Coordinates of C-alpha atoms in Angstrom, one line a residue:
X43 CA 0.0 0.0 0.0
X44 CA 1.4 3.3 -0.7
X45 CA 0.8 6.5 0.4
X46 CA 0.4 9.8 -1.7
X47 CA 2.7 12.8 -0.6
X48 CA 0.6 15.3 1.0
X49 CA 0.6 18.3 -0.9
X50 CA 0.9 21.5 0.9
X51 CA -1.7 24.0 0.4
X52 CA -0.6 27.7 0.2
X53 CA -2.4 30.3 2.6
X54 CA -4.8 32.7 1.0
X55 CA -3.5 35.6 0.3
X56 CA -5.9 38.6 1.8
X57 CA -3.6 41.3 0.2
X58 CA -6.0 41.7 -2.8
X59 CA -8.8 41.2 -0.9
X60 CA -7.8 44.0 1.0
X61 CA -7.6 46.0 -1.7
X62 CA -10.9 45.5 -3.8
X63 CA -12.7 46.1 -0.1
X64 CA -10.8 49.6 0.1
X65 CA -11.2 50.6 -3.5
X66 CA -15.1 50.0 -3.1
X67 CA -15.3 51.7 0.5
X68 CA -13.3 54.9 -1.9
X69 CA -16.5 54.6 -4.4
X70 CA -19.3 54.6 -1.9
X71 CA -17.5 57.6 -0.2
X72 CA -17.1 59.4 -3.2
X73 CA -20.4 58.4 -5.2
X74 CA -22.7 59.4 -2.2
X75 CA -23.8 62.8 -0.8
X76 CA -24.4 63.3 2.6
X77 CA -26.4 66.6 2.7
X78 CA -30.3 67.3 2.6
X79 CA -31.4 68.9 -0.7
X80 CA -35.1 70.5 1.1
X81 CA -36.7 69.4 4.0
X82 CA -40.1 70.4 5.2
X83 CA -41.3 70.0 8.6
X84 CA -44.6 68.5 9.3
X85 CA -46.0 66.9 12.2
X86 CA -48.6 63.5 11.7
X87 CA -52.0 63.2 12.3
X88 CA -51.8 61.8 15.6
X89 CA -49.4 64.3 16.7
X90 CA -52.2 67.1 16.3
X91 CA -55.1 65.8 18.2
X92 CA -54.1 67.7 21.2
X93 CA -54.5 70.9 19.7
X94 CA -56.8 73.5 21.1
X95 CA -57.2 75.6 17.8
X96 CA -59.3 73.0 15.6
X97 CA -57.3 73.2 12.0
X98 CA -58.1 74.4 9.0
X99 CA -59.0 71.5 6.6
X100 CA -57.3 71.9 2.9
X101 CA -58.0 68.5 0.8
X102 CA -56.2 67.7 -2.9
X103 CA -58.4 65.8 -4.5
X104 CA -56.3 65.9 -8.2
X105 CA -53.8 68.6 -9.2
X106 CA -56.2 71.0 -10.3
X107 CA -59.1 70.4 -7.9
X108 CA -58.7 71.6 -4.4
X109 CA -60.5 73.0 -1.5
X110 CA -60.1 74.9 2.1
X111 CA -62.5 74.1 4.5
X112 CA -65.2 73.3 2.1
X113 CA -64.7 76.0 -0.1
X114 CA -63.1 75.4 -3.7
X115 CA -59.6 76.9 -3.7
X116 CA -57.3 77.4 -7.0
X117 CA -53.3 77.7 -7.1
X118 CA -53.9 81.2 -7.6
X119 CA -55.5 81.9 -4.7
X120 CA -53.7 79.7 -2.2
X121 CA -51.2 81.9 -0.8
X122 CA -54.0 84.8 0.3
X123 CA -56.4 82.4 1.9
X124 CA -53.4 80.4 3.6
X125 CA -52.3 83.8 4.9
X126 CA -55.9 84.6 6.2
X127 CA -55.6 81.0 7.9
X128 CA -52.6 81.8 9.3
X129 CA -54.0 85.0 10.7
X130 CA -57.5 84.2 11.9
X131 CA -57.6 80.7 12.4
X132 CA -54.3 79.7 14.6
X133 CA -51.7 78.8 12.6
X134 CA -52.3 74.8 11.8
X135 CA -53.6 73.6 8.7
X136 CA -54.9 69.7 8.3
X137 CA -53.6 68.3 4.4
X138 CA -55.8 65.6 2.9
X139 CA -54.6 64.3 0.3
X140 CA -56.9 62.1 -2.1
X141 CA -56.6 58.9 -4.2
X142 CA -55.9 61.1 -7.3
X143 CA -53.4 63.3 -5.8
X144 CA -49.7 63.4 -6.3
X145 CA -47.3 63.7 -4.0
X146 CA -45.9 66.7 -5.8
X147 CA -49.3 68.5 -5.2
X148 CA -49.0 67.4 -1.3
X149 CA -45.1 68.9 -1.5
X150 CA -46.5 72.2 -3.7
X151 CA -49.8 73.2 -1.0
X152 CA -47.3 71.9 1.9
X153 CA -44.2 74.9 0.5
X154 CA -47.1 77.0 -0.1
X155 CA -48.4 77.0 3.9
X156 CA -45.0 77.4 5.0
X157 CA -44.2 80.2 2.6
X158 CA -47.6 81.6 4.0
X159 CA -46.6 81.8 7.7
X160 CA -48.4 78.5 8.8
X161 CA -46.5 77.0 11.4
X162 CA -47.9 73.7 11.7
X163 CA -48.4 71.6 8.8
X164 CA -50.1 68.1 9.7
X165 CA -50.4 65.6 6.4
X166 CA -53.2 63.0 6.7
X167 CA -54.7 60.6 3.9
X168 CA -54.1 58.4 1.4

């Protein structure tokens, strides 16, 4: 009976691992951006049910039909009657936003309060 030599194995060599790991860390460092482009503060709808001023209820239903407490609203118009709001009302508006709504008509009424002096913003919906 005879015996094969054992053959020695060499050790696996990390020094190119090494290398790949640190060359992809150097792309994800330089390939990502760590600042905020825009950020609007809003609070939820729970967050708003201790309130002692009752908000003012704006709902989206599409992009071009909108209203303010029950009352058809245009883009036009929204910056005067959210400054009214602001004025008379307390400053906290309720956002409902629809089925048919985008969220870039929740973003565009939601600048437009702020822009308006409306302190709180609280987004409820769909």
């Amino acid at each position: 009976m005879r015996f094969k030599p054992r053959v020695k194995r060499k050790a696996v060599g990390l020094t190119s691992l090494i290398d790949v790991i640190f060359l992809l860390l150097l792309f994800f460092m330089l390939a990502s951006s760590f600042t905020r482009y825009q950020s609007l503060p809003l609070a939820s709808g729970a967050q708003g049910g201790g309130a002692e001023v009752r908000p003012a209820y704006f709902r989206i239903h599409t992009a071009d039909k909108m209203d303010l407490n029950g009352r058809p609203l245009s883009r036009e118009e929204m910056p005067a009657r959210f400054a009214d709001v602001a004025a008379a009302e307390g400053k906290l508006v309720a956002i409902w936003s629809g089925p048919e709504a985008t969220v870039q008509n929740v973003v565009d009424v939601m600048s437009a309060a702020r822009r308006s002096g409306l302190d709180a913003v609280i987004v409820t919906g769909k």
